[in-house]
Short mmCIF file of C-alpha atoms in Angstrom, two decimals:
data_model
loop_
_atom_site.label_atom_id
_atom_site.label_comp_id
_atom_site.label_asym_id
_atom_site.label_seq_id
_atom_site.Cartn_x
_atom_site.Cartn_y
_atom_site.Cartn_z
CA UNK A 1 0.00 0.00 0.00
CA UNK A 2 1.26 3.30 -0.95
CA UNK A 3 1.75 6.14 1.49
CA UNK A 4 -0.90 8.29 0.11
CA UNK A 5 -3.39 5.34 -0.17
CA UNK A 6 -6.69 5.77 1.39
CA UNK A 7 -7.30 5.37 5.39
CA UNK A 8 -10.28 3.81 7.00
CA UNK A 9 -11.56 5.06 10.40
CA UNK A 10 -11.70 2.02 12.88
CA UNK A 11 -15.53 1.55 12.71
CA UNK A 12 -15.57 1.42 8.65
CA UNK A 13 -13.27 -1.42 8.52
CA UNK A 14 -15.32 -3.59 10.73
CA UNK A 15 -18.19 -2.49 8.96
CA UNK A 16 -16.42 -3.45 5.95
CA UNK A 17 -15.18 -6.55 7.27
CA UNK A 18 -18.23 -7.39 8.68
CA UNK A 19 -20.38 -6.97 5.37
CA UNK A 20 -22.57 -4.06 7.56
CA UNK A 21 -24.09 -1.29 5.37
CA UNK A 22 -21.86 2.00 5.03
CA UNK A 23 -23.44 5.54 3.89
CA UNK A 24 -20.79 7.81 2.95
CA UNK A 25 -21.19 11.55 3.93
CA UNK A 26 -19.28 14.69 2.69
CA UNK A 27 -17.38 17.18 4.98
CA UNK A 28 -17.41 20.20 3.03
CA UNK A 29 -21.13 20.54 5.19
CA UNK A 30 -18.97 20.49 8.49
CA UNK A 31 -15.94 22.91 7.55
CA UNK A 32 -17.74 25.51 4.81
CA UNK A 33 -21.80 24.69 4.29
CA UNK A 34 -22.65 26.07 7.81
CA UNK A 35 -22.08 28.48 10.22
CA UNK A 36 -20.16 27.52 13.92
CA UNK A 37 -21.05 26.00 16.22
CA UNK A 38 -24.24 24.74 14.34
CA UNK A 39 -21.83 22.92 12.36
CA UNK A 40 -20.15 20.19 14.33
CA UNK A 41 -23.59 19.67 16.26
CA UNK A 42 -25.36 19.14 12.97
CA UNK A 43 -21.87 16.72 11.35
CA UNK A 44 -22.54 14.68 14.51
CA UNK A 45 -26.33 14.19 14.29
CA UNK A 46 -26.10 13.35 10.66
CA UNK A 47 -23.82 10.83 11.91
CA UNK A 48 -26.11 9.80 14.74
CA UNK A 49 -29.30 10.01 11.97
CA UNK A 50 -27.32 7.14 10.02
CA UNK A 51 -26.94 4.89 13.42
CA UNK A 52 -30.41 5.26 14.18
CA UNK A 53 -31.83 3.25 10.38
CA UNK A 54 -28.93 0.91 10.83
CA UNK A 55 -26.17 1.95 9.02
CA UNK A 56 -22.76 2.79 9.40
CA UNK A 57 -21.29 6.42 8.95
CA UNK A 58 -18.21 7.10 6.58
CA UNK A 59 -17.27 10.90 6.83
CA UNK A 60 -15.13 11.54 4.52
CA UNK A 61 -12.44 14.30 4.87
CA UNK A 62 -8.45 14.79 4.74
CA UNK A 63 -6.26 14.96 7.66
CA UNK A 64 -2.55 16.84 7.48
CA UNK A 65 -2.56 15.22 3.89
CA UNK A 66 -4.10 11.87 4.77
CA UNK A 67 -7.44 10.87 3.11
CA UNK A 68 -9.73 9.29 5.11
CA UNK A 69 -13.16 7.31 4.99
CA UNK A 70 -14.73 7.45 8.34
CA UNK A 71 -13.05 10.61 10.34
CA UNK A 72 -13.27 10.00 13.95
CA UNK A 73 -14.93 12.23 16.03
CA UNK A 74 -11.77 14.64 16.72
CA UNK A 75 -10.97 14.97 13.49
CA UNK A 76 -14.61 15.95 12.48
CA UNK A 77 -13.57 18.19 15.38
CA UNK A 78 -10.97 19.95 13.87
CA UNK A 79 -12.08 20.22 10.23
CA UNK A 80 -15.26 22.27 11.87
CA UNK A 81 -13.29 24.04 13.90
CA UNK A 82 -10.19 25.11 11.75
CA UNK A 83 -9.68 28.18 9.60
CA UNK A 84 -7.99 27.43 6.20
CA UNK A 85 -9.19 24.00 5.72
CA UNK A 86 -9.18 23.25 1.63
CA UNK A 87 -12.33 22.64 -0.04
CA UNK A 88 -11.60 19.54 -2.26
CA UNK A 89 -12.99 18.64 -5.73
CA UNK A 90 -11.56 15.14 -7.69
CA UNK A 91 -8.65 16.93 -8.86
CA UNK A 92 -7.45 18.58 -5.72
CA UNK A 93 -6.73 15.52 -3.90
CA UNK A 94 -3.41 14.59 -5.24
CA UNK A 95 -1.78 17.62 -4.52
CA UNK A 96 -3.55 18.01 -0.97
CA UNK A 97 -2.03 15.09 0.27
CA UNK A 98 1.39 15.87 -1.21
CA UNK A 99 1.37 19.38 0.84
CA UNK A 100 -0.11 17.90 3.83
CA UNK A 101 -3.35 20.32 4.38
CA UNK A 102 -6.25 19.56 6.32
CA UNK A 103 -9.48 19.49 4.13
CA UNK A 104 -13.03 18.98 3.19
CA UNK A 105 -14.37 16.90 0.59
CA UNK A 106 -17.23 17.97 -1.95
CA UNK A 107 -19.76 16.19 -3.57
CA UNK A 108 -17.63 15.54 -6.41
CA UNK A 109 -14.73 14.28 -4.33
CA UNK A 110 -16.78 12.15 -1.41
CA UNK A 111 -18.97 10.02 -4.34
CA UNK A 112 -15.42 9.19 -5.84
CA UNK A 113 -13.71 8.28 -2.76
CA UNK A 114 -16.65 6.67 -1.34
CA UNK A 115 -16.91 4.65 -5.01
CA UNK A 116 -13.13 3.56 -4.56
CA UNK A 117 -13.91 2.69 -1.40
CA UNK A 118 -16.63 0.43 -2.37
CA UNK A 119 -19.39 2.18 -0.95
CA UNK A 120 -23.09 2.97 -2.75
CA UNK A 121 -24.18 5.22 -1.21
CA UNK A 122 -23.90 8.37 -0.03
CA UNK A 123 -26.43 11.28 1.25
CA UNK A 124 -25.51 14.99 0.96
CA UNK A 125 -28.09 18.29 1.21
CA UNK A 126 -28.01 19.32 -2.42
CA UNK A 127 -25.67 18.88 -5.30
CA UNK A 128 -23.63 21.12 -7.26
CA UNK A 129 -24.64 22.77 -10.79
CA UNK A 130 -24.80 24.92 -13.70
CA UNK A 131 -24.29 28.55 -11.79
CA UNK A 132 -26.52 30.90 -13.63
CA UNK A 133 -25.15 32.33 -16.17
CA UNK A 134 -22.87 29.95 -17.11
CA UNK A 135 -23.41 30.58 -20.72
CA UNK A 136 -20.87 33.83 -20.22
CA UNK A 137 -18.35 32.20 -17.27
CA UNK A 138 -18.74 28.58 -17.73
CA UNK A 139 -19.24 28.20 -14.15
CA UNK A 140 -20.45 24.44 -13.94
CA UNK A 141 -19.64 22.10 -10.74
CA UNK A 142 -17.46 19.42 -11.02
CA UNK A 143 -20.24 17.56 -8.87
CA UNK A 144 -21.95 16.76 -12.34
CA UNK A 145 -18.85 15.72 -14.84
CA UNK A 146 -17.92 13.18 -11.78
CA UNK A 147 -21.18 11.64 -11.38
CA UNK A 148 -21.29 10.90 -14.76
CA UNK A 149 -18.41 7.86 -13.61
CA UNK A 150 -18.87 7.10 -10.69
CA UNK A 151 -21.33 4.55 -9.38
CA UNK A 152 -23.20 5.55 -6.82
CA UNK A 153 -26.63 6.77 -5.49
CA UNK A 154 -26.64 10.19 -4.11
CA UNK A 155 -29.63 10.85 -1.91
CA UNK A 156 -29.87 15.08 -1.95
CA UNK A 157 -32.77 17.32 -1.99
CA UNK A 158 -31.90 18.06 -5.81
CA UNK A 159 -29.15 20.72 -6.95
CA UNK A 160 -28.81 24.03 -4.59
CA UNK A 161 -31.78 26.09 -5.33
CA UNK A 162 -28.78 29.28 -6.08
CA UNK A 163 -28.14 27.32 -9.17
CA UNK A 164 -29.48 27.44 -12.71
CA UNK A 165 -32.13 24.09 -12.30
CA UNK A 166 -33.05 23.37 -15.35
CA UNK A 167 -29.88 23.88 -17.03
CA UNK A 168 -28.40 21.39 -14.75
CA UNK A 169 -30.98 18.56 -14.99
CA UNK A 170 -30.52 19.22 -18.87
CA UNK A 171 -26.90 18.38 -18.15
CA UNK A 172 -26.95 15.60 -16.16
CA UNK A 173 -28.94 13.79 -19.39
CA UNK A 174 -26.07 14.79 -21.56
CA UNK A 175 -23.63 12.75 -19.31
CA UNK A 176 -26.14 10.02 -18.46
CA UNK A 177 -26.72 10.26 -15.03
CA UNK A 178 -29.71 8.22 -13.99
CA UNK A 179 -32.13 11.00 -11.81
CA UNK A 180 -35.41 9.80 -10.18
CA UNK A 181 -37.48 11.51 -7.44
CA UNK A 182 -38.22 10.17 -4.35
CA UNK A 183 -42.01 9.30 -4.12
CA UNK A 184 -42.44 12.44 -6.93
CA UNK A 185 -41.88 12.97 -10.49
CA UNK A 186 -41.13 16.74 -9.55
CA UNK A 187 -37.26 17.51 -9.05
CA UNK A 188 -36.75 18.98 -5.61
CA UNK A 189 -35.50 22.79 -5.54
CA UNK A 190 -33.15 22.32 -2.15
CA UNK A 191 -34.64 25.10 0.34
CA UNK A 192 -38.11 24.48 -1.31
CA UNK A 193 -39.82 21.22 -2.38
CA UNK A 194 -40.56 21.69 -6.01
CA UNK A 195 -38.06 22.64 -7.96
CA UNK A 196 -40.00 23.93 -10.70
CA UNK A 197 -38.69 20.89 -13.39
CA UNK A 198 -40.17 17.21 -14.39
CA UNK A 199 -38.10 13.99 -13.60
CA UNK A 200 -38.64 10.29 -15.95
CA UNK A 201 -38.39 8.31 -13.15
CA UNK A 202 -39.60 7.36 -9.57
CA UNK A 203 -38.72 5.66 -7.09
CA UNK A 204 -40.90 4.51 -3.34
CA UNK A 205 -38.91 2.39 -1.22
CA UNK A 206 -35.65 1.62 -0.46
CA UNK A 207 -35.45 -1.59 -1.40
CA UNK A 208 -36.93 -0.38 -5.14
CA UNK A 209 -33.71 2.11 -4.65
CA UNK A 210 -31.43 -0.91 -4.28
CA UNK A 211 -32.59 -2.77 -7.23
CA UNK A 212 -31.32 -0.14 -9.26
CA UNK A 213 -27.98 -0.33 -7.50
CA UNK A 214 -28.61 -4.21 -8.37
CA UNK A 215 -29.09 -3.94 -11.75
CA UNK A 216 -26.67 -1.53 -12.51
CA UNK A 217 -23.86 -3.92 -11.32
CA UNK A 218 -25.70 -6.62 -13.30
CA UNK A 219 -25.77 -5.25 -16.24
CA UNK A 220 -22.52 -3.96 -16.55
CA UNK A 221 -23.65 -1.10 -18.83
CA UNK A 222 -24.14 2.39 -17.33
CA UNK A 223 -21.70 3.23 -15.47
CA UNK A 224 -22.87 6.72 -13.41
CA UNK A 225 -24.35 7.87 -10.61
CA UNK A 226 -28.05 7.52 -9.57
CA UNK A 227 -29.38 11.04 -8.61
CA UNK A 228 -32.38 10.74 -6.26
CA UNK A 229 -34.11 14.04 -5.00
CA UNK A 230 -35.60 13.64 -1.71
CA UNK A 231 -37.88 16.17 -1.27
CA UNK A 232 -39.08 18.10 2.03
CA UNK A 233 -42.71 17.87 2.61
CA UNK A 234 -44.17 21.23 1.78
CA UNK A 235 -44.76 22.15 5.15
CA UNK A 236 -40.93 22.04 6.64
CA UNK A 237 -39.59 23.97 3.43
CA UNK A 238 -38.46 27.91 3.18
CA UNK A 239 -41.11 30.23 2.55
CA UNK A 240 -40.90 30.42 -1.63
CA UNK A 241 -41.37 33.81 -1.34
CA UNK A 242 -38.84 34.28 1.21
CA UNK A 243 -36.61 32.08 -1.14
CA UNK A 244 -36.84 34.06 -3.98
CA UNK A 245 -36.58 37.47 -2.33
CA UNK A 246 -33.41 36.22 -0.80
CA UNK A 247 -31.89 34.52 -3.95
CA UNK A 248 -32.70 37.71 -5.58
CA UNK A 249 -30.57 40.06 -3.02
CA UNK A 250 -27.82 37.45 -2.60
CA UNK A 251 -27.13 37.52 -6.71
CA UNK A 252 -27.12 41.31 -6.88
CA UNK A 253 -24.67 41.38 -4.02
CA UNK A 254 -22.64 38.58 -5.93
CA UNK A 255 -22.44 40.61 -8.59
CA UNK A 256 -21.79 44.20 -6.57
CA UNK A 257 -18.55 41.89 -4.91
CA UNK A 258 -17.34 40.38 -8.01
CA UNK A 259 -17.45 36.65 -6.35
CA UNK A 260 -17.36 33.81 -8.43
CA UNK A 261 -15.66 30.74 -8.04
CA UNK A 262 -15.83 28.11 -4.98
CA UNK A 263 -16.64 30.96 -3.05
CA UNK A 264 -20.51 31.39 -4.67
CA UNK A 265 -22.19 28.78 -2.81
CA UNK A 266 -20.73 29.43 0.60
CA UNK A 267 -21.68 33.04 0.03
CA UNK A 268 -25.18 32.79 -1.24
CA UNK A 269 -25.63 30.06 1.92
CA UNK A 270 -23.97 32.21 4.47
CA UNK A 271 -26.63 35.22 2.75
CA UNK A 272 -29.53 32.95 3.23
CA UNK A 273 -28.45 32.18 6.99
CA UNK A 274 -28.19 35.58 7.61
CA UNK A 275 -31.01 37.21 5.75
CA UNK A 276 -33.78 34.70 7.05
CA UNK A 277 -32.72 34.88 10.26
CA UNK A 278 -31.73 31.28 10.71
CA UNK A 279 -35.20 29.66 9.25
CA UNK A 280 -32.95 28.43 6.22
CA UNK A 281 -30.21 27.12 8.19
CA UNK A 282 -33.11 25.10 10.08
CA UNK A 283 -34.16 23.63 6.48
CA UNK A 284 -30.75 22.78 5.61
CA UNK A 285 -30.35 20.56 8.64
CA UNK A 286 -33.90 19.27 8.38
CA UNK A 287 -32.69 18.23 4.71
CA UNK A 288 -29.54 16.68 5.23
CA UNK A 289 -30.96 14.94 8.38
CA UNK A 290 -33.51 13.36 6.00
CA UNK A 291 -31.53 12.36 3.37
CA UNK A 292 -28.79 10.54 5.56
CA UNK A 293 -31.93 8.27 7.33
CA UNK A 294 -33.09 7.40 3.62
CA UNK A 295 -29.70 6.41 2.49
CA UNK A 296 -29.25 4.59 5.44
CA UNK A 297 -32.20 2.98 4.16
CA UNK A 298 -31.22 2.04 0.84
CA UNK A 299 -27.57 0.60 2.09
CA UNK A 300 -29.75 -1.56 5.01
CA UNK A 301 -32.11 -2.55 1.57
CA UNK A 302 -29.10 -2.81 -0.60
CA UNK A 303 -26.82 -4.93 1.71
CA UNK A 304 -26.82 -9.02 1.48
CA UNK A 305 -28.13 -10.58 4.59
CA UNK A 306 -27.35 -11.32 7.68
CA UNK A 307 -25.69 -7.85 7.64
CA UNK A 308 -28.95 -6.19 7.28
CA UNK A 309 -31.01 -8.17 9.96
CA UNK A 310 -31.03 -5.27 12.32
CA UNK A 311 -27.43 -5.71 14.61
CA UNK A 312 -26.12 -3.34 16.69
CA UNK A 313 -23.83 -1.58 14.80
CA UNK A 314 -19.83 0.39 15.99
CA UNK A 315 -20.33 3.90 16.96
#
């Protein structure tokens, strides 16, 4: 094994040894999606969420240059706690372990890992996007291009709702990613439940979730991602006026500051935290806590038995 090969935290290599279902969960959420102290309270129930429907958490993150699938709890400690630690995409993980940083995973970066690592699944808030106007700055996440290889389900509440939708579904069908709601044909717009676009496909249960996973691996054809928007029920999403009012104000203020970049979405978050007085730092959590019990879901569905007959699991 080579020095800079991946690390497992003690309680993913039993899991992984033991055959026990593993959701994989990002870190970028703990050191840049939201605000301290909210956000090592929140990394540890998402955790906790994923223990309570049987699974086994695998936060992913880097540590002084090591990569690492299952951070322990002091190392979640310090990548919510630090300033400076490196937001990482696919292609800045080479050269963060080479200079040692400490840093946070994406989307992109945590479905790859977690696919090298032989995990399925993996639950997130919302994914990364076409940035409006991306016709003039071709601003477009890596989250997309990398789930177009990478075989995995990602349970989100659709792409962040400060992102050009529709341009992003249309691009996800270019590079054949597999997207299916959740109990809806309606994509799911992050902050707010409808996202204002149609999806082909739905899916009901968990165990309907992991016969896709099934026959993808049987098939041997496709080889992406499976997108599946989770929406919030109507009555625990953002206000859409509210929404739009403060999408509105955070993209003039984008604009005023010249911001583009990785720094857009923690910006136009940070905006929303501020400007609605906390109510859409409330949703986020309520979104991420759902989507990490329904993954843990589809791994329990999705693993062989007796793994998923209900064990207690390793903290």
């Amino acid at each position: 094994m080579g020095r800079f090969a991946i690390r497992y935290g003690d309680h993913v290599t039993r899991a992984r040894r033991d055959g026990r279902p593993v959701v994989a969960l990002e870190s970028t959420i703990v050191s840049h999606g939201l605000p301290r102290p909210d956000n090592l309270r929140v990394a540890r129930e998402i955790e906790q969420t994923v223990r309570d429907n049987g699974a086994v958490p695998a936060t992913i993150g880097m540590i002084g240059g090591e990569l690492i699938v299952g951070l322990e709890d002091p190392q979640i400690e310090q990548l919510a706690g630090a300033d400076g630690v490196a937001k990482l995409s696919v292609r800045d993980l080479a050269v963060a372990a080479a200079t040692g940083v400490d840093g946070a995973t994406t989307v992109a970066a945590t479905s790859a890992i977690a696919a090298a690592a032989g995990i399925g699944v993996f639950a997130t808030g919302g994914l990364g996007g076409v940035h409006r106007e991306a016709n003039a700055t071709f601003d477009e996440s890596n989250d997309l291009t990398t789930l177009a290889r990478t075989p995995i389900v990602v349970v989100c509440a659709g792409v962040k709702s400060i992102l050009d939708v529709g341009a992003t579904l249309e691009r996800l069908e270019t590079l054949g990613v597999s997207v299916a709601g959740y109990g809806t044909y309606r994509f799911p717009g992050f902050f707010v439940t409808d996202g204002g676009f149609d999806v082909d496909w739905k899916l009901d249960t968990p165990s309907q979730v992991a016969d896709v996973m099934a026959a993808r691996a049987d098939q041997e054809v496709g080889a992406g991602a499976l997108v599946l928007g989770n929406p919030l029920p109507a009555d625990e999403q953002l206000d859409p006026e509210v929404h739009d009012r403060t999408l509105a104000e955070g993209l003039e203020l984008l604009a005023r500051d010249g911001i583009t970049g990785k720094a857009v979405t923690p910006f136009l978050l940070a905006h929303f935290h501020g400007s609605t007085h906390g109510r859409s730092l409330e949703v986020n959590v309520r979104i991420i806590l759902r989507n990490a019990a329904l993954a843990a879901r589809i791994a329990v569905a999705a693993t062989p038995a007796p793994a998923a007959l209900g064990f207690a699991l390793p903290g």
